[in-house]
Short mmCIF file of C-alpha atoms in Angstrom, two decimals:
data_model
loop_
_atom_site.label_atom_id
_atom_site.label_comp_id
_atom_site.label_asym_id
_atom_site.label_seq_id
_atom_site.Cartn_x
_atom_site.Cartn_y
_atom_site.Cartn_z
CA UNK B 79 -7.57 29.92 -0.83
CA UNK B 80 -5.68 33.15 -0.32
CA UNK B 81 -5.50 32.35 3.43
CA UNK B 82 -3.71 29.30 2.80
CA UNK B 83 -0.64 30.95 0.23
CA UNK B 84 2.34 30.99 2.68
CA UNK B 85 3.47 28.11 1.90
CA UNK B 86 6.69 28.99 2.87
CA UNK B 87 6.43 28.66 6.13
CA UNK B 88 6.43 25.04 5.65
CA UNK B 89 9.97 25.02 4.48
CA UNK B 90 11.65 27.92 5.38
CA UNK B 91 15.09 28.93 3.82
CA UNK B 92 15.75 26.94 0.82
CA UNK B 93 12.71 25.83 -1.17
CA UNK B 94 10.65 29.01 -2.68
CA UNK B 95 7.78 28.28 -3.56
CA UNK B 96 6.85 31.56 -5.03
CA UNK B 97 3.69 31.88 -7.60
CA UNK B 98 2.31 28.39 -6.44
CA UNK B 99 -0.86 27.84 -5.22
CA UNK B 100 -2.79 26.23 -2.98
CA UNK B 101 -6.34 24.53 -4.80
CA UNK B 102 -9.70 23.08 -3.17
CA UNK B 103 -8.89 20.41 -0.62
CA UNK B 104 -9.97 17.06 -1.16
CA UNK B 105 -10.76 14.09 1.65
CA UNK B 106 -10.44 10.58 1.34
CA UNK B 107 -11.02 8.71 4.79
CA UNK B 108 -8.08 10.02 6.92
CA UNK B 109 -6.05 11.85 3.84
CA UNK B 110 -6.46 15.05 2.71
CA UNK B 111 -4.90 15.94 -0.54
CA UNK B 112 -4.64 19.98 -1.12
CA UNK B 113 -3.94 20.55 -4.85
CA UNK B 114 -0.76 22.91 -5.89
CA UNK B 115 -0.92 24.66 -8.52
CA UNK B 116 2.02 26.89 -10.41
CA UNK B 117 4.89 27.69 -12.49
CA UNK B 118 5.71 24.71 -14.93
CA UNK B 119 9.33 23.67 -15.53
CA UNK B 120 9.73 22.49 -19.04
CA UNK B 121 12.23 20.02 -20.42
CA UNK B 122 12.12 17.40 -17.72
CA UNK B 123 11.46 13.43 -18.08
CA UNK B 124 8.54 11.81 -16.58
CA UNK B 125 8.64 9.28 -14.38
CA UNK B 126 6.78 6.82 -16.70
CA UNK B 127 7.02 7.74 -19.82
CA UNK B 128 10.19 8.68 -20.18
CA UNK B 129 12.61 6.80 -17.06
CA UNK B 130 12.74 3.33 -17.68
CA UNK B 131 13.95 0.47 -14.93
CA UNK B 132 16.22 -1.57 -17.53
CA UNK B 133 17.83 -4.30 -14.74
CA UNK B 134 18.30 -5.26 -11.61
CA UNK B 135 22.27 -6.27 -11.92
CA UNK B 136 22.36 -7.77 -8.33
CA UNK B 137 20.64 -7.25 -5.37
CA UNK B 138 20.72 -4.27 -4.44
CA UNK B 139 21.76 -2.56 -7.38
CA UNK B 140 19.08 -0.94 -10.03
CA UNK B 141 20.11 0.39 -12.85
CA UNK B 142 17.53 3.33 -14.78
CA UNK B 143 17.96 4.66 -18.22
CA UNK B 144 16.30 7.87 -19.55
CA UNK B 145 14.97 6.87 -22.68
CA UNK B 146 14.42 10.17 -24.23
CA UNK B 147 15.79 12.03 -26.77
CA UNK B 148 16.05 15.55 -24.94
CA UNK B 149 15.27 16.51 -21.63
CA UNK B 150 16.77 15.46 -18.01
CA UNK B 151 15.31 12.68 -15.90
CA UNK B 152 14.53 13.57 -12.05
CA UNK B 153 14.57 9.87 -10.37
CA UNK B 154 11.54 9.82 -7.98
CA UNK B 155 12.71 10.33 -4.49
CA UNK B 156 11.84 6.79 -3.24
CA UNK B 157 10.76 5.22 -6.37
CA UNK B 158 10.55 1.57 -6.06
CA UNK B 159 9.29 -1.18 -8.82
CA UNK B 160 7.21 -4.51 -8.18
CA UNK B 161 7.33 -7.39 -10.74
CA UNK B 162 6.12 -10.75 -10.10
CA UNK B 163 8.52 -13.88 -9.33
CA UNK B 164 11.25 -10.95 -8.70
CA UNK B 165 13.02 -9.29 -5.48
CA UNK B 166 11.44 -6.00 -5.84
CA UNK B 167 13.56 -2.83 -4.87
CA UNK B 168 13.24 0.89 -4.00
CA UNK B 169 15.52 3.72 -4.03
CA UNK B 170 16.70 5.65 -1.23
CA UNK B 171 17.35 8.75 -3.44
CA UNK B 172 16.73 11.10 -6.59
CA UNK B 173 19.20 11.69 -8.86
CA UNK B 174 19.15 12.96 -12.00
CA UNK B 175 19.61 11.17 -15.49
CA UNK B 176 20.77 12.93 -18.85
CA UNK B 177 18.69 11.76 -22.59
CA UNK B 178 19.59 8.57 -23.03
CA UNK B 179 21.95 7.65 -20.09
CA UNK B 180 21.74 4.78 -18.14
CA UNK B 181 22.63 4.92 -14.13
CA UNK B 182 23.27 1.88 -11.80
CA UNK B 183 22.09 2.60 -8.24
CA UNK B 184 24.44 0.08 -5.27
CA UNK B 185 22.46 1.79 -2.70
CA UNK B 186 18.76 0.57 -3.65
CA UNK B 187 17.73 -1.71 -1.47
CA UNK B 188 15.44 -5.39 -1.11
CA UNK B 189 11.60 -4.78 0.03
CA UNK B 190 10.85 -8.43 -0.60
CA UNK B 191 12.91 -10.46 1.93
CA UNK B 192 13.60 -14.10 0.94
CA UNK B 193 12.07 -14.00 -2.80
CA UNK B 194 14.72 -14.75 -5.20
CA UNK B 195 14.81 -13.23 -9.17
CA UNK B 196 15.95 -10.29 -10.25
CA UNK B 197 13.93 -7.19 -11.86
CA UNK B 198 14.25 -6.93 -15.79
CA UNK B 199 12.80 -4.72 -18.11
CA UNK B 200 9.67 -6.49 -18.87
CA UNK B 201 6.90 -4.74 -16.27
CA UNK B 202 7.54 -0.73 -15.19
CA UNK B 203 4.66 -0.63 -12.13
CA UNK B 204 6.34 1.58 -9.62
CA UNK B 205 5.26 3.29 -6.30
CA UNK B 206 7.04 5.21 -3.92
CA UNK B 207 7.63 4.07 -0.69
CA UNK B 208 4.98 4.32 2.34
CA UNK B 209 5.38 7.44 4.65
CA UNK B 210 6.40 5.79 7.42
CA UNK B 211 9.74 4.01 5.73
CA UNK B 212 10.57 6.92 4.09
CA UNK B 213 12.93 9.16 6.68
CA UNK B 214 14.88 5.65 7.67
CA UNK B 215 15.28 5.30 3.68
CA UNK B 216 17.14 8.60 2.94
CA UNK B 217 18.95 8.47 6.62
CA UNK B 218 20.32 4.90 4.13
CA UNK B 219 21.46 6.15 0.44
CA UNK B 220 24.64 5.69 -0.15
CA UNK B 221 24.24 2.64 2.37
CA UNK B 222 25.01 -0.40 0.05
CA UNK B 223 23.43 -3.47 1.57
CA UNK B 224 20.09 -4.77 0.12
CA UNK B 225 18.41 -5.83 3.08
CA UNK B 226 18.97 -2.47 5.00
CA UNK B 227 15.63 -1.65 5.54
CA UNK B 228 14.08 -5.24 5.91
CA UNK B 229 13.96 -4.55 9.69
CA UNK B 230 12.00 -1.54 9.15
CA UNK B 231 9.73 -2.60 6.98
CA UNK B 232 8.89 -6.01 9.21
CA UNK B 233 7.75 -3.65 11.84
CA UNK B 234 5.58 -1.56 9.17
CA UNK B 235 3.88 -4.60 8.62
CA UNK B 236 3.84 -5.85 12.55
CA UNK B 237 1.84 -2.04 13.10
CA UNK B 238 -0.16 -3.18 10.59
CA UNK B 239 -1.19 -6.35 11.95
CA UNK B 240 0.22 -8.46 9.25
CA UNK B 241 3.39 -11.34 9.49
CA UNK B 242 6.67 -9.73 11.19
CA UNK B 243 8.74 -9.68 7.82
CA UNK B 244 10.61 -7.66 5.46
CA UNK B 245 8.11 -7.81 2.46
CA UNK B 246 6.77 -4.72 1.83
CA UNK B 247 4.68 -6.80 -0.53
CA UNK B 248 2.54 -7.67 2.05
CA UNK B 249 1.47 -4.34 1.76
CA UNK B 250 1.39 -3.25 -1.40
CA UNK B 251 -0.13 -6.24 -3.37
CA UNK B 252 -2.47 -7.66 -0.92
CA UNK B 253 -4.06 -4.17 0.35
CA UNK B 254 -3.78 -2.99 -3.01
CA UNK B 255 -7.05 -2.96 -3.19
CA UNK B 256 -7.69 -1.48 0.05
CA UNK B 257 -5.41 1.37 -1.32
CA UNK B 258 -6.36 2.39 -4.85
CA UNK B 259 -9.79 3.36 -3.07
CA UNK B 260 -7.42 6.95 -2.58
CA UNK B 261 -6.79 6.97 -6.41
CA UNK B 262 -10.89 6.73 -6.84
CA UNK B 263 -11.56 9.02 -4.08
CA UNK B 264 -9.27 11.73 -4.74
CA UNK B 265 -9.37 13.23 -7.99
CA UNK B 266 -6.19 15.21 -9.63
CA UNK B 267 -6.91 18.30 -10.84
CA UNK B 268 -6.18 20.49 -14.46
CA UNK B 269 -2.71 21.73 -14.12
CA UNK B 270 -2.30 20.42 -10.72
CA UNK B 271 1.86 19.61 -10.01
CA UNK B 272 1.83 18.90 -6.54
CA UNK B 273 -0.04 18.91 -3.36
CA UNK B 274 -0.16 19.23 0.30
CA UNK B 275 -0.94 15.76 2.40
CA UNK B 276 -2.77 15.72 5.32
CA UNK B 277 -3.28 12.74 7.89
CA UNK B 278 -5.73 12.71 10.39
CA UNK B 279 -5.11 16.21 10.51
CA UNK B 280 -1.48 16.28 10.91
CA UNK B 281 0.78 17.69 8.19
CA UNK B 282 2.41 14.27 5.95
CA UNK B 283 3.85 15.49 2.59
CA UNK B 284 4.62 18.24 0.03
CA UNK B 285 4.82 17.14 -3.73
CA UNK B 286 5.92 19.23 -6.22
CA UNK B 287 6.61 18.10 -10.18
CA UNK B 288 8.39 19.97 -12.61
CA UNK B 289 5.14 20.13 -14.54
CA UNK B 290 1.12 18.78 -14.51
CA UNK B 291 2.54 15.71 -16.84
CA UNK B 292 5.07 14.70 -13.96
CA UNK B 293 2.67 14.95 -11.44
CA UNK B 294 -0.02 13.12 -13.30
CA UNK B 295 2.61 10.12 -13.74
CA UNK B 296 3.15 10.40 -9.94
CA UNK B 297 -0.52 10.54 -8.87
CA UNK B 298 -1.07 6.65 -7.90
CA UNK B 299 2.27 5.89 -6.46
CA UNK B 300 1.92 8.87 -3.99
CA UNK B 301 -2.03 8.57 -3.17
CA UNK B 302 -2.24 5.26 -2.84
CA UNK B 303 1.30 4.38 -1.44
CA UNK B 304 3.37 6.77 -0.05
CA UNK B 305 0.27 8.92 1.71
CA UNK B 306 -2.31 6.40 1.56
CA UNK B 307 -0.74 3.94 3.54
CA UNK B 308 -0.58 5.45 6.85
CA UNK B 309 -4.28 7.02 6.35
CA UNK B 310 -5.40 3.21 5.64
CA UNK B 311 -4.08 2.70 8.98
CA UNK B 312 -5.11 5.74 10.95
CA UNK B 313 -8.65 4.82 9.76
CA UNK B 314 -9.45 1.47 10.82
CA UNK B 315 -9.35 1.57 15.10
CA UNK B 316 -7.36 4.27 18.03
CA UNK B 317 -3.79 2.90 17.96
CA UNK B 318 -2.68 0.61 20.57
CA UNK B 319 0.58 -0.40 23.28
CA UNK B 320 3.31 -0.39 21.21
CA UNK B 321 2.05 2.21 18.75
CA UNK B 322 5.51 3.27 16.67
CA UNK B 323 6.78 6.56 16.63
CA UNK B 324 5.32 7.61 13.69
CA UNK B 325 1.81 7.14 14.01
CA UNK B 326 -1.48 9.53 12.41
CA UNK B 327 -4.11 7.41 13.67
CA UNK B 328 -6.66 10.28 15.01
CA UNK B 329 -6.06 10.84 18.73
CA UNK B 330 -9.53 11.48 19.27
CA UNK B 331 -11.49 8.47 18.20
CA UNK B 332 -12.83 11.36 15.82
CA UNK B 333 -14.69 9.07 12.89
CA UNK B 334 -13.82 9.99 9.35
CA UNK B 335 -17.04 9.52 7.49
CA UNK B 336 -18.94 12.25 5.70
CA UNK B 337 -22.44 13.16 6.81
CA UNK B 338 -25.42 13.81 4.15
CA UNK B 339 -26.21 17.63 3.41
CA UNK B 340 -29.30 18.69 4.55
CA UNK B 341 -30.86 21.12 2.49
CA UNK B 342 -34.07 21.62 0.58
CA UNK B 343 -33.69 21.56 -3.23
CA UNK B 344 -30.65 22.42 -5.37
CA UNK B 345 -30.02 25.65 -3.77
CA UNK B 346 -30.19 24.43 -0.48
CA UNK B 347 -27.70 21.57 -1.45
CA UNK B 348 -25.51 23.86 -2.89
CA UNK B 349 -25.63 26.41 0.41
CA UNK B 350 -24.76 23.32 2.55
CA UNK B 351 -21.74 22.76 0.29
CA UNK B 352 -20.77 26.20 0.46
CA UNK B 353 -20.66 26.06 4.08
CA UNK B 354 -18.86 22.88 4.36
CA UNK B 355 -15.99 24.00 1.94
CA UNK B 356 -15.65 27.09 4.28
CA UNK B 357 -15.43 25.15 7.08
CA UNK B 358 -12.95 23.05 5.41
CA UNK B 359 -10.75 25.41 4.43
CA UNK B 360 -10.52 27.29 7.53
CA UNK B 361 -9.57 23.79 9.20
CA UNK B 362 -6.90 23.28 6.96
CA UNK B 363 -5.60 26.79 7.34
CA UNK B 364 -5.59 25.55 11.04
CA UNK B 365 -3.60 22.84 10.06
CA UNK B 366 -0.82 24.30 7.99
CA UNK B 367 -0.87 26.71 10.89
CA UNK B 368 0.23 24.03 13.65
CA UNK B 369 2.52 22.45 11.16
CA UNK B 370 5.86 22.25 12.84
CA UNK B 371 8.63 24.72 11.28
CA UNK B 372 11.93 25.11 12.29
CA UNK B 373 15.35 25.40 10.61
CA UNK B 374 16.62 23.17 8.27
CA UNK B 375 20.00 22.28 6.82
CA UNK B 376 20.75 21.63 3.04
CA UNK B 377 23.02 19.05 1.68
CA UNK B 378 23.64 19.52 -1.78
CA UNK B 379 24.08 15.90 -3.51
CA UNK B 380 23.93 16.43 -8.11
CA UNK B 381 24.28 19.01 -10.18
CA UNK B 382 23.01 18.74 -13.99
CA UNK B 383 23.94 22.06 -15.81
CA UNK B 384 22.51 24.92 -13.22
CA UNK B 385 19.73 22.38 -11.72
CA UNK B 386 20.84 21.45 -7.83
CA UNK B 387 19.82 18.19 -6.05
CA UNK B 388 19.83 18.66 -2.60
CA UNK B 389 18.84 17.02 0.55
CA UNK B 390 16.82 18.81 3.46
CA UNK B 391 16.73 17.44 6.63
CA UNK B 392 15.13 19.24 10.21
CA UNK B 393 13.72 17.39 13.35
CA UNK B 394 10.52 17.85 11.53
CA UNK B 395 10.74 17.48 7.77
CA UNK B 396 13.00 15.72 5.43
CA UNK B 397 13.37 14.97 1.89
CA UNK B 398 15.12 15.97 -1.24
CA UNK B 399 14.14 18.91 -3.56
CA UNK B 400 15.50 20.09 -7.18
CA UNK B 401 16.60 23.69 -8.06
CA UNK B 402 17.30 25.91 -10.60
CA UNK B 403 18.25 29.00 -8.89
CA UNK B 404 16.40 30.13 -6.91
CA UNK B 405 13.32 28.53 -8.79
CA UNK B 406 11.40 25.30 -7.25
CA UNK B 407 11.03 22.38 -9.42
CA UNK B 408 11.24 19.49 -7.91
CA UNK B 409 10.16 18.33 -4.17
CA UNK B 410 8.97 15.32 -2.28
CA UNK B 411 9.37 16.80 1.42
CA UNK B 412 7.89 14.50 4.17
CA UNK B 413 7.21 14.48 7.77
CA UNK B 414 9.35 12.93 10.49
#
């Protein structure tokens, strides 16, 4: 996909993403996942394997421990954990954790209005939170309050169809099934550490991990949760009055079902293929095309050593990426 390498143009100014590149695209329903391939950044924690949640201490405040011995801990931009019986909670930020530090974050906040308990240590099943929560989430870190974004996520769910409350639960248990269908669709690739989302058509995401590990860790909670929320409901029916703001449902009434190939034996097959995988990838180049660009301003929030946490933030984009000079390591950039 040599067409499709200016990836830059996504994000001009601060983020390089120099020697990455873009992979065969990938359709699920209403997402498209574009794999990224690239330079891999050793020495950093996974998200799984190596971050822990160890507490809740009080509502609104999770506390994280990198359990490693070596090796620095990138916190998820928007990580959140679910545990049965418990107030579940999600992060408004990264951050970064040292081997074997343990960080309280006051700013997370409730997605689970009116259930009482508190997270422990005994289930780690995390996701990251749905598209269309995340801008109001990062316009909230450093916001202490745990039921800041209950009022955002009751109309998530009202768009949705379901009850008028702050339980993001509603959501991510009982659709669950509905959702994991973009873990079984989509497929990760070999030393794959990020990728371009598409919805409907319409530029959603870029994901990059330190390394294929950190991805791999990452590849449910963004597919199915972050991205594959909003393509769940841009595939159903047209949106309707009172359609929010942010809203990929396809403008068109275009369906998003794949047609049989019609070809005569294996060759044939394979020709038909051929010619759809051109076509795709000269629709996607049309899409990261009409993706909107524009300036963007940098807030720098952590250092660790010469790595930079900083937040990006345009009319069209935000998110938070990770730096080590002028190097790309870490990013979870987002439409707005």
């Amino acid at each position: 996909m040599t067409q499709m390498t200016a990836l830059d143009t996504l994000v001009p100014g601060p983020l390089s993403l120099a020697g990455h590149r873009l992979g065969t695209p990938q359709q699920a329903g209403a997402l498209t996942m574009v794999p990224i391939s690239g330079p891999a950044h050793r020495g950093y924690v996974p998200p799984r394997t190596g971050l822990k949640l160890t507490r809740v201490a009080g509502y609104g405040q999770v506390e994280l421990s990198n359990r490693a011995d070596s090796g620095v801990a990138i916190v998820p931009l928007h990580i959140g954990y679910i545990q049965d019986r418990a107030q579940n909670h999600a992060l408004c930020r990264s951050a970064f954790l040292a081997p074997g530090q343990t960080v309280r974050f006051d700013d997370a906040c409730c997605v689970q209005q009116s259930q009482g308990g508190l997270l422990s240590e005994r289930d780690q099943w995390f996701f990251v939170l749905p598209l269309e929560l995340r801008a109001r989430a990062l316009d909230l870190r450093g916001v202490t309050g745990y039921s800041k974004l209950w009022d955002d996520i009751a109309a998530l769910n009202a768009r949705h169809g379901l009850p008028r409350r702050g339980h993001l639960e509603q959501i991510l248990s009982r659709k669950r099934a509905v959702l994991t269908q973009f873990q079984s669709r989509l497929e990760p690739q070999p030393a794959q550490l990020g990728a371009l989302f598409f919805v409907s058509g319409r530029f959603a995401g870029l994901e990059i991990a330190p390394d294929p590990r950190y991805f791999a860790e990452m590849w449910t909670a963004l597919v199915c949760f972050a991205y594959g929320v909003a393509a769940w409901h841009a595939e159903p029916a047209p949106p309707g009055p009172g359609t929010a703001p942010f809203d990929l449902a396809p403008r068109d009434g275009t369906p998003y079902q794949g047609t049989p190939y019609q070809g005569a034996g294996l060759a044939g097959l394979r020709a038909a293929l051929d010619r759809d995988r051109s076509v795709r990838l000269t629709e996607i180049g049309g899409w990261l095309a009409d993706a909107p660009t524009g300036p963007v301003e940098l807030r720098e929030e952590e250092r660790y050593l010469d790595v930079r946490l900083s937040t990006v933030t345009a009319p069209h984009l935000a998110g938070q990426i990770v730096t080590d000079g002028d190097r790309t390591v870490y990013a979870s950039l987002f439409a707005r």
